[in-house]
CSV table of C-alpha atoms and ligand atoms in Angstrom, one decimal:
chain,number,residue,atom,x,y,z
L,1,MET,CA,0.0,0.0,0.0
L,2,ASN,CA,1.5,3.3,-1.1
L,3,ILE,CA,0.7,6.2,1.2
L,4,LEU,CA,1.3,9.8,0.2
L,5,ALA,CA,1.9,11.6,3.5
L,6,PHE,CA,2.1,15.3,4.4
L,7,GLU,CA,3.4,17.2,7.4
L,8,SER,CA,3.3,21.0,8.1
L,9,SER,CA,2.9,21.3,11.9
L,10,CYS,CA,5.8,23.6,12.5
L,11,ASP,CA,8.5,25.0,10.2
L,12,GLU,CA,9.1,22.0,7.9
L,13,THR,CA,6.9,21.4,4.9
L,14,ALA,CA,7.2,17.7,4.0
L,15,ALA,CA,5.7,15.2,1.6
L,16,ALA,CA,6.7,11.5,1.4
L,17,VAL,CA,5.6,8.2,-0.1
L,18,VAL,CA,5.8,5.2,2.2
L,19,ARG,CA,5.0,1.6,1.3
L,20,ASP,CA,3.3,-0.6,3.9
L,21,GLY,CA,4.4,1.5,6.8
L,22,ARG,CA,8.0,0.5,6.5
L,23,GLN,CA,9.6,1.3,3.2
L,24,VAL,CA,10.4,4.9,2.3
L,25,LEU,CA,10.0,5.5,-1.4
L,26,SER,CA,10.6,9.2,-1.1
L,27,ASP,CA,10.9,11.9,1.6
L,28,ALA,CA,10.8,15.5,0.4
L,29,ILE,CA,11.4,18.2,3.0
L,30,LEU,CA,11.7,21.9,2.8
L,31,SER,CA,12.8,23.5,6.1
L,32,GLN,CA,12.0,27.1,6.8
L,33,ALA,CA,14.4,27.3,9.7
L,34,ASP,CA,16.6,29.9,8.0
L,35,MET,CA,13.6,32.1,7.5
L,36,HIS,CA,12.7,32.1,11.2
L,37,ALA,CA,16.3,32.2,12.4
L,38,ILE,CA,16.4,36.0,11.9
L,39,TYR,CA,13.5,36.3,14.4
L,40,GLY,CA,15.0,33.9,16.9
L,41,GLY,CA,12.0,31.5,16.7
L,42,VAL,CA,9.2,30.3,14.5
L,43,VAL,CA,6.9,33.1,13.4
L,44,PRO,CA,3.5,31.3,12.9
L,45,GLU,CA,2.2,33.6,10.2
L,46,ILE,CA,5.3,33.2,8.1
L,47,ALA,CA,5.3,29.5,8.6
L,48,SER,CA,1.8,29.2,7.2
L,49,ARG,CA,2.6,31.3,4.2
L,50,LYS,CA,5.7,29.3,3.4
L,51,HIS,CA,3.8,26.0,3.7
L,52,VAL,CA,1.3,27.3,1.2
L,53,GLU,CA,4.0,28.2,-1.3
L,54,ALA,CA,5.8,24.9,-0.9
L,55,ILE,CA,3.3,22.1,-0.5
L,56,ALA,CA,2.2,21.5,-4.1
L,57,ALA,CA,5.7,21.3,-5.4
L,58,LEU,CA,6.7,19.0,-2.6
L,59,ALA,CA,3.8,16.7,-3.4
L,60,ASP,CA,5.0,16.5,-7.0
L,61,LYS,CA,8.6,15.9,-5.9
L,62,ALA,CA,7.5,13.1,-3.5
L,63,LEU,CA,5.8,11.3,-6.4
L,64,ALA,CA,8.6,11.9,-8.8
L,65,ASP,CA,11.3,10.8,-6.4
L,66,ALA,CA,9.3,7.6,-5.7
L,67,GLY,CA,9.0,6.9,-9.4
L,68,LEU,CA,5.2,6.9,-9.1
L,69,THR,CA,2.3,8.7,-10.6
L,70,ARG,CA,-1.0,9.7,-9.0
L,71,PRO,CA,-2.9,6.4,-9.7
L,72,ASP,CA,-0.2,4.5,-7.8
L,73,ILE,CA,-1.2,6.2,-4.6
L,74,ASP,CA,-3.5,4.1,-2.4
L,75,ALA,CA,-4.2,6.7,0.4
L,76,VAL,CA,-3.3,10.2,1.6
L,77,ALA,CA,-2.1,10.9,5.1
L,78,VAL,CA,-1.6,14.1,7.0
L,79,THR,CA,-0.5,15.4,10.4
L,80,TYR,CA,-3.7,17.0,11.9
L,81,GLY,CA,-2.2,18.0,15.3
L,82,PRO,CA,-0.6,19.0,17.6
L,83,GLY,CA,1.2,22.0,16.2
L,84,LEU,CA,0.8,25.6,15.0
L,85,ILE,CA,-2.8,25.8,13.9
L,86,GLY,CA,-2.3,27.9,10.8
L,87,ALA,CA,0.6,25.7,9.7
L,88,LEU,CA,-1.3,22.5,10.3
L,89,LEU,CA,-4.2,23.7,8.3
L,90,VAL,CA,-2.1,24.0,5.1
L,91,ALA,CA,-1.3,20.3,4.8
L,92,VAL,CA,-4.7,19.2,6.2
L,93,ASN,CA,-6.5,21.1,3.5
L,94,PHE,CA,-4.0,20.0,0.8
L,95,ALA,CA,-4.3,16.4,1.8
L,96,LYS,CA,-8.1,16.6,1.9
L,97,SER,CA,-8.1,18.0,-1.6
L,98,ALA,CA,-5.6,15.3,-2.8
L,99,ALA,CA,-7.7,12.5,-1.3
L,100,LEU,CA,-10.8,13.8,-2.9
L,101,ALA,CA,-9.2,14.3,-6.3
L,102,LEU,CA,-7.6,10.8,-6.2
L,103,GLY,CA,-10.7,9.2,-4.8
L,104,LYS,CA,-8.6,7.6,-2.1
L,105,PRO,CA,-8.9,7.3,1.7
L,106,LEU,CA,-7.7,10.1,4.0
L,107,ILE,CA,-5.7,9.2,7.1
L,108,PRO,CA,-5.3,11.7,9.9
L,109,VAL,CA,-2.0,11.2,11.9
L,110,HIS,CA,-1.0,12.5,15.3
L,111,HIS,CA,2.4,14.3,15.0
L,112,LEU,CA,4.0,12.5,18.0
L,113,ARG,CA,2.7,9.1,16.9
L,114,GLY,CA,4.6,9.9,13.7
L,115,HIS,CA,7.8,10.7,15.6
L,116,ILE,CA,7.5,7.3,17.3
L,117,ALA,CA,6.9,5.6,13.9
L,118,ALA,CA,10.1,7.0,12.6
L,119,ASN,CA,11.6,4.1,14.4
L,120,TYR,CA,9.7,1.6,12.3
L,121,LEU,CA,11.4,3.0,9.2
L,122,ALA,CA,14.8,2.6,10.7
L,123,PHE,CA,14.3,-0.7,12.5
L,124,PRO,CA,12.4,-3.3,10.5
L,125,GLU,CA,12.2,-5.7,13.5
L,126,LEU,CA,10.7,-3.2,15.9
L,127,GLU,CA,7.1,-3.9,16.9
L,128,PRO,CA,5.0,-2.8,19.9
L,129,PRO,CA,4.9,-3.1,22.8
L,130,PHE,CA,7.6,-0.7,23.9
L,131,LEU,CA,8.1,2.6,25.7
L,132,ALA,CA,8.8,5.8,23.8
L,133,LEU,CA,10.7,8.8,25.0
L,134,CYS,CA,9.2,11.6,22.9
L,135,ILE,CA,11.4,14.7,23.1
L,136,SER,CA,10.8,17.5,20.6
L,137,GLY,CA,10.5,21.3,20.3
L,138,GLY,CA,6.9,21.3,21.6
L,139,ASN,CA,6.5,18.1,23.6
L,140,SER,CA,8.4,15.9,26.1
L,141,MET,CA,6.7,12.7,27.3
L,142,ILE,CA,7.1,9.1,28.1
L,143,VAL,CA,4.6,7.0,26.2
L,144,ASP,CA,3.6,3.4,26.7
L,145,VAL,CA,3.1,2.0,23.2
L,146,ALA,CA,1.0,-1.1,23.8
L,147,GLY,CA,0.1,-1.4,20.1
L,148,TYR,CA,0.6,0.5,16.9
L,149,THR,CA,-2.4,2.7,17.7
L,150,ASP,CA,-2.8,2.0,21.5
L,151,MET,CA,-0.8,4.6,23.5
L,152,THR,CA,-0.8,5.9,27.0
L,153,ILE,CA,1.1,8.8,28.4
L,154,LEU,CA,3.0,7.8,31.5
L,155,GLY,CA,4.6,11.1,32.2
L,156,ALA,CA,4.9,14.5,30.5
L,157,THR,CA,6.4,17.9,31.0
L,158,ARG,CA,4.4,20.2,33.2
L,159,ASP,CA,5.7,23.3,31.5
L,160,ASP,CA,8.4,23.7,28.7
L,161,ALA,CA,9.5,21.0,26.3
L,162,ALA,CA,13.1,19.8,26.4
L,163,GLY,CA,13.7,21.3,22.9
L,164,GLU,CA,12.2,24.6,24.0
L,165,CYS,CA,14.6,24.6,27.0
L,166,PHE,CA,17.6,24.1,24.6
L,167,ASP,CA,16.3,26.8,22.2
L,168,LYS,CA,15.7,29.5,24.9
L,169,ILE,CA,19.0,29.0,26.6
L,170,ALA,CA,20.7,29.0,23.2
L,171,ARG,CA,19.0,32.3,22.4
L,172,VAL,CA,20.4,34.1,25.5
L,173,LEU,CA,23.8,32.7,24.6
L,174,GLY,CA,23.5,34.4,21.2
L,175,LEU,CA,23.3,31.1,19.3
L,176,PRO,CA,21.2,30.7,16.1
L,177,TYR,CA,17.7,29.2,16.0
L,178,PRO,CA,17.0,26.3,16.4
L,179,GLY,CA,19.4,26.2,19.3
L,180,GLY,CA,19.6,22.5,20.1
L,181,LYS,CA,22.4,21.6,17.6
L,182,PRO,CA,24.5,24.8,18.2
L,183,MET,CA,24.2,24.1,22.0
L,184,GLU,CA,25.5,20.6,21.4
L,185,GLU,CA,28.5,21.9,19.4
L,186,LEU,CA,29.2,24.5,22.1
L,187,ALA,CA,29.0,21.8,24.8
L,188,ARG,CA,31.8,19.8,23.2
L,189,GLY,CA,34.8,19.7,25.5
L,190,GLY,CA,32.8,21.6,28.2
L,191,ASP,CA,32.6,20.4,31.8
L,192,PRO,CA,29.0,19.1,32.5
L,193,ALA,CA,29.6,19.7,36.2
L,194,LYS,CA,30.7,23.3,35.7
L,195,TYR,CA,27.4,24.9,36.7
L,196,PRO,CA,25.0,23.4,39.2
L,197,LEU,CA,21.6,23.5,37.6
L,198,PRO,CA,18.4,22.3,39.2
L,199,ARG,CA,16.9,18.9,38.6
L,200,ALA,CA,13.1,19.1,39.1
L,201,LYS,CA,11.1,16.9,41.5
L,202,VAL,CA,7.5,16.9,40.4
L,203,ALA,CA,4.7,16.3,43.0
L,204,GLY,CA,1.9,13.9,42.0
L,205,ASN,CA,3.2,11.9,39.1
L,206,ASP,CA,7.0,11.6,39.5
L,207,LEU,CA,7.3,10.5,35.8
L,208,ASP,CA,6.2,14.0,34.9
L,209,MET,CA,9.0,16.4,34.1
L,210,SER,CA,9.7,20.1,34.4
L,211,PHE,CA,12.1,22.2,32.4
L,212,SER,CA,11.2,25.8,33.2
L,213,GLY,CA,13.2,26.1,36.5
L,214,LEU,CA,16.2,24.8,34.7
L,215,LYS,CA,15.7,27.2,31.8
L,216,THR,CA,15.3,30.1,34.2
L,217,ALA,CA,18.4,29.1,36.2
L,218,ALA,CA,20.5,29.0,33.1
L,219,VAL,CA,19.1,32.3,31.7
L,220,ASN,CA,19.8,34.0,35.1
L,221,LEU,CA,23.4,32.7,35.1
L,222,VAL,CA,24.0,34.3,31.7
L,223,HIS,CA,22.4,37.6,32.7
L,224,ASN,CA,24.1,37.8,36.1
L,225,ALA,CA,27.5,37.2,34.5
L,226,ALA,CA,26.8,39.9,32.0
L,227,GLN,CA,25.7,42.4,34.7
L,228,LYS,CA,28.8,41.7,36.8
L,229,GLY,CA,31.1,41.8,33.8
L,230,GLU,CA,32.2,38.2,34.6
L,231,GLU,CA,33.3,35.9,31.9
L,232,LEU,CA,31.1,32.9,31.4
L,233,ASP,CA,32.4,29.5,30.7
L,234,ARG,CA,30.0,29.1,27.7
L,235,SER,CA,31.1,25.7,26.8
L,236,GLY,CA,30.7,24.5,30.5
L,237,LEU,CA,27.3,26.0,30.6
L,238,ALA,CA,26.1,24.3,27.5
L,239,ALA,CA,27.5,21.0,28.8
L,240,SER,CA,25.8,21.6,32.2
L,241,VAL,CA,22.5,22.3,30.5
L,242,ALA,CA,22.7,19.1,28.4
L,243,ALA,CA,23.5,17.1,31.5
L,244,ALA,CA,20.6,18.6,33.4
L,245,ILE,CA,18.1,18.0,30.6
L,246,SER,CA,19.4,14.4,30.2
L,247,ASP,CA,19.0,13.9,34.0
L,248,GLU,CA,15.4,15.0,33.7
L,249,LEU,CA,14.7,12.4,31.0
L,250,VAL,CA,16.8,9.3,31.3
L,251,PRO,CA,16.1,8.2,34.9
L,252,ARG,CA,12.4,8.7,34.3
L,253,ALA,CA,12.5,6.6,31.2
L,254,MET,CA,14.2,3.9,33.3
L,255,GLU,CA,11.7,4.2,36.1
L,256,ALA,CA,8.8,3.9,33.5
L,257,ALA,CA,10.4,0.7,32.2
L,258,ARG,CA,10.7,-0.7,35.7
L,259,ARG,CA,7.1,0.1,36.5
L,260,THR,CA,5.6,-1.2,33.3
L,261,GLY,CA,8.0,-4.2,32.9
L,262,ARG,CA,8.6,-3.1,29.3
L,263,THR,CA,12.1,-4.1,28.0
L,264,THR,CA,12.3,-2.0,24.9
L,265,LEU,CA,12.7,1.7,24.7
L,266,VAL,CA,12.7,4.0,21.6
L,267,ALA,CA,13.6,7.6,21.4
L,268,ALA,CA,11.7,10.0,19.2
L,269,GLY,CA,11.7,13.7,18.2
L,270,GLY,CA,14.2,16.4,17.3
L,271,VAL,CA,15.9,16.4,20.8
L,272,ALA,CA,16.6,12.6,20.4
L,273,ALA,CA,19.5,13.8,18.1
L,274,ASN,CA,21.3,15.1,21.2
L,275,LYS,CA,24.6,13.3,21.8
L,276,THR,CA,24.5,13.6,25.6
L,277,ILE,CA,21.0,12.2,25.8
L,278,ARG,CA,21.8,9.4,23.4
L,279,THR,CA,25.0,8.4,25.3
L,280,ASP,CA,23.2,8.6,28.7
L,281,LEU,CA,20.3,6.5,27.3
L,282,GLU,CA,22.7,3.9,25.9
L,283,ARG,CA,24.5,3.6,29.3
L,284,ALA,CA,21.3,3.4,31.3
L,285,CYS,CA,19.6,0.9,29.0
L,286,ARG,CA,22.7,-1.3,29.1
L,287,GLU,CA,22.7,-1.2,32.9
L,288,ASN,CA,19.0,-2.0,33.1
L,289,GLY,CA,18.8,-4.7,30.5
L,290,ILE,CA,16.7,-2.6,28.2
L,291,LYS,CA,16.8,-2.9,24.4
L,292,LEU,CA,17.3,0.7,23.0
L,293,TYR,CA,16.4,2.0,19.6
L,294,LEU,CA,17.8,5.4,18.7
L,295,PRO,CA,16.5,6.7,15.3
L,296,PRO,CA,19.2,8.0,12.9
L,297,LEU,CA,19.5,11.8,13.1
L,298,SER,CA,17.8,12.2,9.7
L,299,LEU,CA,14.6,10.7,11.2
L,300,CYS,CA,14.7,12.6,14.5
L,301,GLY,CA,13.4,15.9,13.1
L,302,ASP,CA,10.1,16.5,11.4
L,303,ASN,CA,9.6,14.6,8.2
L,304,GLY,CA,6.8,13.2,6.0
L,305,ALA,CA,8.0,9.6,6.0
L,306,MET,CA,7.3,9.1,9.7
L,307,ILE,CA,3.7,10.3,9.1
L,308,GLY,CA,3.4,7.9,6.2
L,309,SER,CA,4.6,5.0,8.4
L,310,GLN,CA,2.1,5.7,11.3
L,311,ALA,CA,-0.6,6.3,8.7
L,312,TYR,CA,-0.4,2.7,7.6
L,313,TYR,CA,-1.2,1.4,11.1
L,314,GLU,CA,-4.0,3.9,11.6
L,315,TYR,CA,-5.4,2.7,8.3
L,316,LEU,CA,-5.3,-0.9,9.4
L,317,ALA,CA,-7.1,0.1,12.6
L,318,GLY,CA,-9.8,1.8,10.6
L,319,HIS,CA,-8.9,5.3,11.7
L,320,LEU,CA,-9.9,7.3,8.6
L,321,GLY,CA,-10.8,10.9,8.1
L,322,ASP,CA,-13.1,12.7,5.6
L,323,ALA,CA,-13.7,16.1,4.1
L,324,SER,CA,-14.8,17.4,7.6
L,325,LEU,CA,-11.3,16.7,9.0
L,326,ASN,CA,-10.0,19.7,11.1
L,327,ALA,CA,-6.6,20.6,12.5
L,328,TYR,CA,-5.9,20.8,16.2
L,329,ALA,CA,-3.2,22.9,18.0
L,330,ASN,CA,-3.6,20.6,21.0
L,331,LEU,CA,-4.3,16.9,20.5
L,332,GLU,CA,-4.1,13.9,22.9
L,333,ILE,CA,-1.9,11.2,21.7
P,401,AMP,P1,11.0,18.7,16.5
P,401,AMP,O1,10.1,19.6,17.3
P,401,AMP,O2,10.8,17.2,16.7
P,401,AMP,O3,11.0,19.1,15.1
P,401,AMP,O4,12.5,19.0,17.0
P,401,AMP,C1,13.0,20.3,17.0
P,401,AMP,C2,13.7,20.5,18.3
P,401,AMP,O5,14.8,19.6,18.4
P,401,AMP,C3,14.2,21.9,18.5
P,401,AMP,O6,13.9,22.4,19.7
P,401,AMP,C4,15.8,21.7,18.3
P,401,AMP,O7,16.5,22.7,19.0
P,401,AMP,C5,15.9,20.4,18.9
P,401,AMP,N1,17.2,19.7,18.5
P,401,AMP,C6,17.6,19.4,17.3
P,401,AMP,N2,18.8,18.9,17.3
P,401,AMP,C7,19.2,18.8,18.6
P,401,AMP,C8,20.4,18.4,19.3
P,401,AMP,N3,21.4,17.9,18.6
P,401,AMP,N4,20.4,18.6,20.6
P,401,AMP,C9,19.3,19.1,21.3
P,401,AMP,N5,18.2,19.5,20.7
P,401,AMP,C10,18.2,19.4,19.4
P,402,MG,MG1,8.2,17.5,15.6
């Protein structure tokens, strides 16, 4: 089954063709990051406009790269949330039109389910059940994936997402947007114990996380140093931030595995590209006898292929949309 999948939830416009949920025939992506970098973050209105400009050409490119023509497409899939509402609406409306024009089913896909499914593309043997650590620019959560379309959130951030934390601290350090990768480069060779940053304890559900205290502490360190004219160990700070974020995530993922008895963990989302987090996850999983899947960096960020993968399983579960499909800024997994 060939699924033509679209994604426009943030600042990447993407179209891909995926066969039977596992085989990527094409994966066309146009990132707007450079456009937003001058503003230090994504400007929703600009994102929407750029998606409108790009999406038709990307659909053609996805088909051409796959060596297919329109009649070869069996279904059309699209991210319908969560994300920036104006941005989401572009691909939702395009996909609805495409499904109607082709006379093929429409499959709505949750963005984070797509991030998790990126692992199906990289690891043919991977099947639920497993735990997923979903860490992106807008979300941070530990999800129990009991089946391809059967998911329960075990813990989630109470405030900022891990990626947002990297991005905001990067901004006060004068690094370009998005700040996760530049922070990782700055952290290289830095002392992760240089600055003592808080590790949150969350009342109620201790698998929930919090990043806003950590973010504020790091931002205050930068501002205080500037006010006092003190020189900051920028590399040490970046390394300390990565260590603190990783400490927020990795032990909770291990605890979630202990409680559920799951023995497989996958990482998902843009922040899963982070070297510190990947290394810490590898060590912790080795120590706890957990099989770990880390998606290749190319599949960590937003892309259309991951949506096409999850769409196949949504289709098998009978989760179809129609011309009344809407987009949702907030959407339960
Ligand atoms: P997503 O929301 O899944 O598209 O992921 C985007 C987020 O991932 C942004 O907040 C980026 O700063 C972050 N990110 C990308 N690469 C890295 C990295 N190497 N380390 C930390 N964060 C990263
Ligand atoms: Mg994303």
